[in-house]
Amino acid sequence: MVMTDSPSVVRVSGPLVEVRCDVAVAVGDLIGLGPGAIPGEVVSISDGRLTVQAYEYTGGLKPGDDAEPQGFPLSAPLGPGLLGGVFDGLLRPLTSAGTWLRAGSYGYSSTDGWRFEPTAEPGKTVSAGAVLGVVHNAGSVEHRVLVPPGTEGVVESVAPAGSYSVDAPVATVDGTPISLGSTWPVRTARPYRSRREDVAPLNTGQRVLDLLFPIALGSTAGVPGGFGTGKTVLLQQLAKWCDADVIVYVGCGERGNEMAEIVADMLDLVDPRTGGRLADRSVIIANTSNMPMMAREASIYTGVTVAEYYRDMGYHVVVIADSTSRWAEALREFASRMGELPAEEGYPATLATELAAFYERAGYVDTLGGGAGSVTVIGAVSPSGGDMSEPVTVHTERFVRCRWTLDRDLAYSRHYPAVSWSASFSRDAEPLGSAHVAAGNIDWAAHRGRVLALLNESDRLAALTELVGVTALADSERIELLGGRLLREAVLQQNALVPNDAHCSPEKTAALVDAVLAVIDVCHNVVAAGVPAELVEETDFGPLIRARDDGGPSDTAVAAQRRDEIAARLQQLR
């Protein structure tokens, strides 16, 4: 705390503003700067001066302008109206493409009437997280009005069913009025009862991920990849097709045309769950490269706060941050303005701590209300020049459970998703294997292990072939090389532009894997019976490879049919 002479701006250096203040102020408090009340956050207090990071363009702000402390930290306005909306890094609504925000327009309010229906009864004793009612016109998932954290007691009154504004009280609990909307400090994790010990998979709809590098509900993943390797397309596919209840997509410092494409896709796509728009269960936070740099730094915390809000309602939420490298660049720029001693490649020494604080807010938990909810965090990393040893990539790997590394060679050979099976990992694979066994899918772990072994052996033989030629290999090794190609083309490759292949159910993934492994076994048997490997290689495997496109997202029959056709054709070679 500090007490100074007058609340006024002393110095302006881009987003870094020094302020004198005559009231008690704490680090982390929000402060309005200048005539437009530009929002800024106090980051340090020294020698009677506040150092403030501004979240808006500071052009026109000058020494002597007023500064008004708000008395609370940077907070996200939460309530009905989030689903289906597009917001900036401070959760201010972007109402239409090309809209420029007026400096100081912090927070949002809705004049729309929200149809509230009470579920709690007066006289009932409730605790934090209990459901007081629902709002029916706030997206495709039910919006639940909860008793806020830190509040408990007897329900003294509940408003009747009807239309209410965000700020209108709809219930009173132990003397505390509760409205449809609330705020929460974005840098403070929302409380929950406990972390759950059971494990459940998050199905992404992408075969290479669900089969080889699966992710659990409430887990974390990093997606490092150089320019042109398909990070944004992969993340868009996850946003469109993963089986989460709510999607929070944070466009953090990316190009505006990419964000415009994401918004347009979300508005056009039909949600397979509800038949409505996919956007109606999505929240898009767009802080593009031409928007204020320090709002980019806050955007990922804003996104995870929104996710925790819906988690507390009992939903499974996925946060997609594209990209954390641009967020780290904002940290680096601000640290240099603060005069902090730079660490590796100019990033602040607190980079690892900041990354940990973000990823550790993921989790599969028992909510305060007694239900189960999760926040799964997936962050893209864009290393300069594709250097996987740079600090953001290295530190991210320390804190995530899965790493989906995108390979430049795969991308340039038009193999998408370009997820490298040799440079990726999943720490969730072992516990999820046990979960699959408990669910009756006893072959999942064995198939995953065999596919990885075949791919690695195929890579080794391919490198050897470049030196000695394919004819120098034994027939059994040539079949291994063929098997690796079939796995890559028939299972791991996926076309985001083909409706049948844009996403894939676990059942179809299992059917394709079964078909390819069965055909490889037949190839080995035929060669062992004396058939030259050249004849096996000349077989037309196209129908098997095209099974992924010819069958629907949940169709398993096509893969089985093509398996039998190819197996019969191979048997005729004997």
mmCIF file of C-alpha atoms in Angstrom, residues 96-383:
data_model
loop_
_atom_site.group_PDB
_atom_site.id
_atom_site.type_symbol
_atom_site.label_atom_id
_atom_site.label_comp_id
_atom_site.label_asym_id
_atom_site.label_seq_id
_atom_site.Cartn_x
_atom_site.Cartn_y
_atom_site.Cartn_z
ATOM 1 C CA SER A 96 -19.366 -6.693 -35.565
ATOM 2 C CA ALA A 97 -16.380 -7.180 -37.824
ATOM 3 C CA GLY A 98 -14.191 -4.092 -38.049
ATOM 4 C CA THR A 99 -15.533 -2.475 -34.870
ATOM 5 C CA TRP A 100 -13.002 -0.345 -32.993
ATOM 6 C CA LEU A 101 -13.400 -0.184 -29.238
ATOM 7 C CA ARG A 102 -13.671 3.134 -27.509
ATOM 8 C CA ALA A 103 -10.906 3.547 -24.929
ATOM 9 C CA GLY A 104 -12.173 2.988 -21.415
ATOM 10 C CA SER A 105 -15.267 0.948 -22.335
ATOM 11 C CA TYR A 106 -14.425 -1.635 -19.683
ATOM 12 C CA GLY A 107 -17.009 -4.234 -18.779
ATOM 13 C CA TYR A 108 -20.272 -4.975 -20.517
ATOM 14 C CA SER A 109 -23.910 -4.887 -19.667
ATOM 15 C CA SER A 110 -26.852 -6.318 -21.530
ATOM 16 C CA THR A 111 -30.211 -4.651 -21.929
ATOM 17 C CA ASP A 112 -31.692 -7.915 -23.199
ATOM 18 C CA GLY A 113 -34.228 -9.722 -21.074
ATOM 19 C CA TRP A 114 -32.998 -13.117 -19.868
ATOM 20 C CA ARG A 115 -35.706 -15.689 -19.227
ATOM 21 C CA PHE A 116 -35.082 -16.829 -15.674
ATOM 22 C CA GLU A 117 -36.823 -19.840 -14.159
ATOM 23 C CA PRO A 118 -36.277 -20.480 -10.427
ATOM 24 C CA THR A 119 -35.458 -23.969 -9.137
ATOM 25 C CA ALA A 120 -34.720 -23.166 -5.473
ATOM 26 C CA GLU A 121 -37.415 -22.573 -2.903
ATOM 27 C CA PRO A 122 -37.490 -19.912 -0.163
ATOM 28 C CA GLY A 123 -36.566 -21.296 3.254
ATOM 29 C CA LYS A 124 -34.152 -23.873 1.890
ATOM 30 C CA THR A 125 -30.564 -23.856 3.212
ATOM 31 C CA VAL A 126 -28.006 -23.727 0.399
ATOM 32 C CA SER A 127 -24.231 -23.533 0.122
ATOM 33 C CA ALA A 128 -21.882 -22.115 -2.500
ATOM 34 C CA GLY A 129 -22.423 -23.676 -5.914
ATOM 35 C CA ALA A 130 -26.064 -24.604 -5.378
ATOM 36 C CA VAL A 131 -28.374 -23.961 -8.336
ATOM 37 C CA LEU A 132 -30.920 -21.209 -7.773
ATOM 38 C CA GLY A 133 -32.427 -21.229 -11.245
ATOM 39 C CA VAL A 134 -31.740 -21.482 -14.959
ATOM 40 C CA VAL A 135 -31.716 -19.065 -17.886
ATOM 41 C CA HIS A 136 -33.215 -20.573 -21.027
ATOM 42 C CA ASN A 137 -32.194 -18.144 -23.781
ATOM 43 C CA ALA A 138 -28.451 -17.902 -23.077
ATOM 44 C CA GLY A 139 -26.991 -20.444 -25.508
ATOM 45 C CA SER A 140 -27.422 -24.088 -26.409
ATOM 46 C CA VAL A 141 -26.328 -25.324 -22.969
ATOM 47 C CA GLU A 142 -28.408 -24.609 -19.904
ATOM 48 C CA HIS A 143 -27.177 -21.523 -18.062
ATOM 49 C CA ARG A 144 -27.353 -22.196 -14.338
ATOM 50 C CA VAL A 145 -27.522 -19.391 -11.789
ATOM 51 C CA LEU A 146 -25.416 -20.482 -8.835
ATOM 52 C CA VAL A 147 -24.872 -19.347 -5.282
ATOM 53 C CA PRO A 148 -21.526 -17.525 -5.585
ATOM 54 C CA PRO A 149 -18.382 -18.711 -3.758
ATOM 55 C CA GLY A 150 -18.257 -17.539 -0.153
ATOM 56 C CA THR A 151 -22.042 -17.333 0.217
ATOM 57 C CA GLU A 152 -24.266 -19.798 2.068
ATOM 58 C CA GLY A 153 -27.360 -19.793 4.236
ATOM 59 C CA VAL A 154 -31.116 -19.740 3.918
ATOM 60 C CA VAL A 155 -32.802 -18.718 0.663
ATOM 61 C CA GLU A 156 -34.823 -15.722 1.779
ATOM 62 C CA SER A 157 -36.454 -14.932 -1.561
ATOM 63 C CA VAL A 158 -36.464 -16.053 -5.193
ATOM 64 C CA ALA A 159 -37.812 -14.016 -8.091
ATOM 65 C CA PRO A 160 -40.689 -15.544 -10.066
ATOM 66 C CA ALA A 161 -40.163 -16.808 -13.602
ATOM 67 C CA GLY A 162 -39.789 -13.943 -16.051
ATOM 68 C CA SER A 163 -37.384 -11.720 -17.972
ATOM 69 C CA TYR A 164 -34.621 -9.934 -16.059
ATOM 70 C CA SER A 165 -31.540 -7.870 -16.821
ATOM 71 C CA VAL A 166 -28.045 -9.058 -15.918
ATOM 72 C CA ASP A 167 -27.854 -6.778 -12.876
ATOM 73 C CA ALA A 168 -31.333 -7.460 -11.510
ATOM 74 C CA PRO A 169 -31.373 -9.497 -8.248
ATOM 75 C CA VAL A 170 -33.178 -12.801 -8.735
ATOM 76 C CA ALA A 171 -32.598 -14.282 -5.267
ATOM 77 C CA THR A 172 -31.446 -13.388 -1.758
ATOM 78 C CA VAL A 173 -29.374 -15.825 0.318
ATOM 79 C CA ASP A 174 -28.649 -14.944 3.946
ATOM 80 C CA GLY A 175 -29.096 -11.247 3.184
ATOM 81 C CA THR A 176 -26.917 -11.330 0.046
ATOM 82 C CA PRO A 177 -28.685 -10.346 -3.195
ATOM 83 C CA ILE A 178 -27.725 -12.540 -6.148
ATOM 84 C CA SER A 179 -28.155 -11.386 -9.734
ATOM 85 C CA LEU A 180 -27.791 -13.176 -13.049
ATOM 86 C CA GLY A 181 -24.364 -11.645 -13.648
ATOM 87 C CA SER A 182 -21.244 -11.411 -11.525
ATOM 88 C CA THR A 183 -17.553 -10.560 -11.812
ATOM 89 C CA TRP A 184 -14.424 -12.509 -10.950
ATOM 90 C CA PRO A 185 -10.713 -11.491 -10.819
ATOM 91 C CA VAL A 186 -9.141 -13.098 -13.882
ATOM 92 C CA ARG A 187 -5.823 -13.884 -12.173
ATOM 93 C CA THR A 188 -7.495 -15.747 -9.304
ATOM 94 C CA ALA A 189 -8.620 -19.342 -9.824
ATOM 95 C CA ARG A 190 -12.251 -20.003 -8.947
ATOM 96 C CA PRO A 191 -12.612 -22.433 -6.003
ATOM 97 C CA TYR A 192 -13.819 -26.026 -6.223
ATOM 98 C CA ARG A 193 -14.407 -28.820 -3.723
ATOM 99 C CA SER A 194 -11.676 -31.299 -4.760
ATOM 100 C CA ARG A 195 -9.858 -32.747 -7.741
ATOM 101 C CA ARG A 196 -11.263 -36.009 -9.042
ATOM 102 C CA GLU A 197 -9.098 -39.128 -9.126
ATOM 103 C CA ASP A 198 -10.950 -40.897 -11.950
ATOM 104 C CA VAL A 199 -9.880 -40.388 -15.566
ATOM 105 C CA ALA A 200 -12.025 -39.990 -18.667
ATOM 106 C CA PRO A 201 -10.925 -39.297 -22.260
ATOM 107 C CA LEU A 202 -11.633 -36.102 -24.153
ATOM 108 C CA ASN A 203 -12.430 -37.300 -27.669
ATOM 109 C CA THR A 204 -11.037 -34.770 -30.144
ATOM 110 C CA GLY A 205 -12.321 -36.307 -33.377
ATOM 111 C CA GLN A 206 -8.733 -36.418 -34.705
ATOM 112 C CA ARG A 207 -7.524 -40.005 -35.086
ATOM 113 C CA VAL A 208 -3.820 -39.362 -34.565
ATOM 114 C CA LEU A 209 -4.582 -37.712 -31.214
ATOM 115 C CA ASP A 210 -7.288 -40.039 -29.918
ATOM 116 C CA LEU A 211 -5.290 -43.136 -30.864
ATOM 117 C CA LEU A 212 -1.649 -42.255 -30.222
ATOM 118 C CA PHE A 213 -1.561 -39.184 -27.969
ATOM 119 C CA PRO A 214 -4.888 -39.023 -26.113
ATOM 120 C CA ILE A 215 -5.809 -36.299 -23.665
ATOM 121 C CA ALA A 216 -7.965 -36.697 -20.560
ATOM 122 C CA LEU A 217 -10.713 -34.396 -19.350
ATOM 123 C CA GLY A 218 -9.147 -31.652 -17.261
ATOM 124 C CA SER A 219 -5.683 -32.225 -18.689
ATOM 125 C CA THR A 220 -3.333 -29.951 -20.653
ATOM 126 C CA ALA A 221 -1.647 -30.071 -24.047
ATOM 127 C CA GLY A 222 0.930 -27.995 -25.890
ATOM 128 C CA VAL A 223 0.966 -27.809 -29.696
ATOM 129 C CA PRO A 224 4.389 -26.589 -30.854
ATOM 130 C CA GLY A 225 4.973 -26.128 -34.564
ATOM 131 C CA GLY A 226 6.704 -23.792 -36.964
ATOM 132 C CA PHE A 227 5.070 -21.554 -39.544
ATOM 133 C CA GLY A 228 2.956 -23.447 -42.069
ATOM 134 C CA THR A 229 2.678 -26.695 -40.126
ATOM 135 C CA GLY A 230 -1.075 -26.389 -39.573
ATOM 136 C CA LYS A 231 -1.418 -25.335 -35.914
ATOM 137 C CA THR A 232 -4.389 -23.059 -36.440
ATOM 138 C CA VAL A 233 -6.261 -25.561 -38.623
ATOM 139 C CA LEU A 234 -5.707 -28.326 -36.059
ATOM 140 C CA LEU A 235 -6.926 -26.098 -33.225
ATOM 141 C CA GLN A 236 -9.964 -25.094 -35.281
ATOM 142 C CA GLN A 237 -10.738 -28.782 -35.815
ATOM 143 C CA LEU A 238 -10.519 -29.368 -32.062
ATOM 144 C CA ALA A 239 -12.841 -26.431 -31.414
ATOM 145 C CA LYS A 240 -15.353 -27.734 -33.935
ATOM 146 C CA TRP A 241 -15.401 -31.433 -33.148
ATOM 147 C CA CYS A 242 -14.146 -32.293 -29.648
ATOM 148 C CA ASP A 243 -16.854 -33.572 -27.310
ATOM 149 C CA ALA A 244 -16.637 -30.772 -24.745
ATOM 150 C CA ASP A 245 -19.818 -29.034 -23.593
ATOM 151 C CA VAL A 246 -18.383 -25.510 -23.991
ATOM 152 C CA ILE A 247 -15.498 -24.195 -26.118
ATOM 153 C CA VAL A 248 -13.504 -21.076 -25.163
ATOM 154 C CA TYR A 249 -11.296 -20.069 -28.103
ATOM 155 C CA VAL A 250 -8.662 -17.441 -27.303
ATOM 156 C CA GLY A 251 -7.083 -15.864 -30.390
ATOM 157 C CA CYS A 252 -4.010 -14.410 -28.719
ATOM 158 C CA GLY A 253 -2.024 -12.137 -31.027
ATOM 159 C CA GLU A 254 -2.898 -14.036 -34.206
ATOM 160 C CA ARG A 255 -3.737 -12.520 -37.580
ATOM 161 C CA GLY A 256 -7.129 -10.904 -37.904
ATOM 162 C CA ASN A 257 -8.077 -12.805 -41.063
ATOM 163 C CA GLU A 258 -7.621 -16.116 -39.234
ATOM 164 C CA MET A 259 -9.883 -14.978 -36.406
ATOM 165 C CA ALA A 260 -12.469 -13.782 -38.930
ATOM 166 C CA GLU A 261 -12.413 -17.249 -40.509
ATOM 167 C CA ILE A 262 -12.894 -18.917 -37.126
ATOM 168 C CA VAL A 263 -15.843 -16.681 -36.275
ATOM 169 C CA ALA A 264 -17.438 -17.281 -39.671
ATOM 170 C CA ASP A 265 -16.986 -21.060 -39.338
ATOM 171 C CA MET A 266 -18.487 -21.106 -35.856
ATOM 172 C CA LEU A 267 -21.513 -19.157 -37.073
ATOM 173 C CA ASP A 268 -22.016 -21.439 -40.076
ATOM 174 C CA LEU A 269 -21.315 -24.855 -38.543
ATOM 175 C CA VAL A 270 -24.209 -26.950 -37.305
ATOM 176 C CA ASP A 271 -23.710 -28.365 -33.822
ATOM 177 C CA PRO A 272 -24.172 -32.158 -34.102
ATOM 178 C CA ARG A 273 -25.441 -32.225 -30.506
ATOM 179 C CA THR A 274 -28.246 -29.714 -30.783
ATOM 180 C CA GLY A 275 -28.788 -29.051 -34.471
ATOM 181 C CA GLY A 276 -28.251 -25.328 -33.819
ATOM 182 C CA ARG A 277 -25.154 -23.230 -34.321
ATOM 183 C CA LEU A 278 -21.845 -24.407 -32.923
ATOM 184 C CA ALA A 279 -21.282 -20.799 -31.835
ATOM 185 C CA ASP A 280 -24.135 -21.131 -29.338
ATOM 186 C CA ARG A 281 -21.910 -23.185 -27.035
ATOM 187 C CA SER A 282 -18.690 -21.295 -27.776
ATOM 188 C CA VAL A 283 -17.044 -18.151 -26.438
ATOM 189 C CA ILE A 284 -14.514 -16.471 -28.715
ATOM 190 C CA ILE A 285 -11.955 -14.083 -27.242
ATOM 191 C CA ALA A 286 -10.225 -12.262 -30.080
ATOM 192 C CA ASN A 287 -7.147 -10.235 -29.248
ATOM 193 C CA THR A 288 -5.536 -10.053 -32.657
ATOM 194 C CA SER A 289 -2.093 -8.708 -33.508
ATOM 195 C CA ASN A 290 -3.428 -5.198 -34.196
ATOM 196 C CA MET A 291 -5.170 -4.944 -30.814
ATOM 197 C CA PRO A 292 -3.591 -3.608 -27.595
ATOM 198 C CA MET A 293 -0.545 -5.613 -26.584
ATOM 199 C CA MET A 294 -1.236 -5.737 -22.846
ATOM 200 C CA ALA A 295 -4.815 -6.887 -23.356
ATOM 201 C CA ARG A 296 -3.204 -9.856 -25.102
ATOM 202 C CA GLU A 297 -1.341 -10.629 -21.881
ATOM 203 C CA ALA A 298 -4.651 -10.663 -19.976
ATOM 204 C CA SER A 299 -6.630 -12.587 -22.609
ATOM 205 C CA ILE A 300 -5.560 -16.104 -21.616
ATOM 206 C CA TYR A 301 -6.493 -15.443 -17.980
ATOM 207 C CA THR A 302 -9.821 -14.050 -19.141
ATOM 208 C CA GLY A 303 -10.399 -17.191 -21.200
ATOM 209 C CA VAL A 304 -9.636 -19.625 -18.395
ATOM 210 C CA THR A 305 -11.832 -17.599 -15.992
ATOM 211 C CA VAL A 306 -14.774 -17.967 -18.385
ATOM 212 C CA ALA A 307 -14.016 -21.693 -18.599
ATOM 213 C CA GLU A 308 -14.016 -22.062 -14.804
ATOM 214 C CA TYR A 309 -17.356 -20.235 -14.687
ATOM 215 C CA TYR A 310 -18.976 -22.887 -16.881
ATOM 216 C CA ARG A 311 -17.053 -25.668 -15.148
ATOM 217 C CA ASP A 312 -18.725 -24.635 -11.900
ATOM 218 C CA MET A 313 -22.091 -25.210 -13.607
ATOM 219 C CA GLY A 314 -21.060 -28.847 -14.130
ATOM 220 C CA TYR A 315 -19.836 -28.658 -17.732
ATOM 221 C CA HIS A 316 -16.720 -29.955 -19.469
ATOM 222 C CA VAL A 317 -14.933 -26.963 -21.023
ATOM 223 C CA VAL A 318 -11.992 -26.771 -23.424
ATOM 224 C CA VAL A 319 -9.810 -23.648 -23.566
ATOM 225 C CA ILE A 320 -7.847 -23.266 -26.814
ATOM 226 C CA ALA A 321 -5.127 -20.584 -26.717
ATOM 227 C CA ASP A 322 -3.633 -19.679 -30.093
ATOM 228 C CA SER A 323 -0.909 -18.862 -29.435
ATOM 229 C CA THR A 324 0.910 -18.706 -26.103
ATOM 230 C CA SER A 325 4.064 -17.575 -27.916
ATOM 231 C CA ARG A 326 2.386 -14.271 -28.836
ATOM 232 C CA TRP A 327 1.278 -13.960 -25.219
ATOM 233 C CA ALA A 328 4.872 -14.530 -24.074
ATOM 234 C CA GLU A 329 6.044 -11.844 -26.509
ATOM 235 C CA ALA A 330 3.693 -9.399 -24.783
ATOM 236 C CA LEU A 331 5.307 -10.346 -21.459
ATOM 237 C CA ARG A 332 8.747 -9.756 -22.963
ATOM 238 C CA GLU A 333 7.820 -6.371 -24.364
ATOM 239 C CA PHE A 334 6.356 -5.172 -21.088
ATOM 240 C CA ALA A 335 9.306 -6.527 -19.062
ATOM 241 C CA SER A 336 11.709 -4.570 -21.237
ATOM 242 C CA ARG A 337 9.707 -1.390 -20.673
ATOM 243 C CA MET A 338 9.804 -2.069 -16.934
ATOM 244 C CA GLY A 339 13.593 -2.344 -17.095
ATOM 245 C CA GLU A 340 13.603 -5.921 -15.789
ATOM 246 C CA LEU A 341 16.779 -7.934 -16.239
ATOM 247 C CA PRO A 342 16.126 -10.177 -19.276
ATOM 248 C CA ALA A 343 16.565 -13.933 -19.135
ATOM 249 C CA GLU A 344 16.968 -16.325 -22.067
ATOM 250 C CA GLU A 345 16.155 -14.722 -25.444
ATOM 251 C CA GLY A 346 14.937 -11.579 -23.690
ATOM 252 C CA TYR A 347 11.975 -13.207 -21.969
ATOM 253 C CA PRO A 348 11.392 -12.244 -18.318
ATOM 254 C CA ALA A 349 12.735 -14.547 -15.624
ATOM 255 C CA THR A 350 9.135 -15.175 -14.523
ATOM 256 C CA LEU A 351 8.143 -16.797 -17.850
ATOM 257 C CA ALA A 352 8.047 -20.333 -16.409
ATOM 258 C CA THR A 353 5.993 -19.158 -13.417
ATOM 259 C CA GLU A 354 3.491 -17.385 -15.654
ATOM 260 C CA LEU A 355 3.095 -20.457 -17.889
ATOM 261 C CA ALA A 356 2.614 -22.696 -14.847
ATOM 262 C CA ALA A 357 -0.035 -20.354 -13.419
ATOM 263 C CA PHE A 358 -1.995 -20.655 -16.669
ATOM 264 C CA TYR A 359 -1.806 -24.412 -17.257
ATOM 265 C CA GLU A 360 -2.341 -25.312 -13.603
ATOM 266 C CA ARG A 361 -5.859 -23.878 -13.726
ATOM 267 C CA ALA A 362 -6.891 -26.917 -15.757
ATOM 268 C CA GLY A 363 -8.446 -29.844 -13.899
ATOM 269 C CA TYR A 364 -11.238 -32.384 -13.551
ATOM 270 C CA VAL A 365 -12.953 -31.453 -10.290
ATOM 271 C CA ASP A 366 -15.872 -31.865 -7.971
ATOM 272 C CA THR A 367 -17.543 -28.474 -8.012
ATOM 273 C CA LEU A 368 -18.739 -26.555 -4.980
ATOM 274 C CA GLY A 369 -22.266 -27.620 -5.899
ATOM 275 C CA GLY A 370 -21.349 -31.307 -5.794
ATOM 276 C CA GLY A 371 -21.281 -31.997 -9.536
ATOM 277 C CA ALA A 372 -18.368 -32.847 -11.819
ATOM 278 C CA GLY A 373 -16.812 -30.390 -14.258
ATOM 279 C CA SER A 374 -13.539 -29.912 -16.043
ATOM 280 C CA VAL A 375 -11.331 -27.350 -17.744
ATOM 281 C CA THR A 376 -8.979 -28.738 -20.391
ATOM 282 C CA VAL A 377 -6.315 -26.317 -21.638
ATOM 283 C CA ILE A 378 -4.714 -26.622 -25.088
ATOM 284 C CA GLY A 379 -2.089 -24.034 -25.988
ATOM 285 C CA ALA A 380 -0.352 -23.546 -29.328
ATOM 286 C CA VAL A 381 3.336 -22.611 -29.363
ATOM 287 C CA SER A 382 4.856 -20.829 -32.369
ATOM 288 C CA PRO A 383 8.652 -21.096 -31.997
#
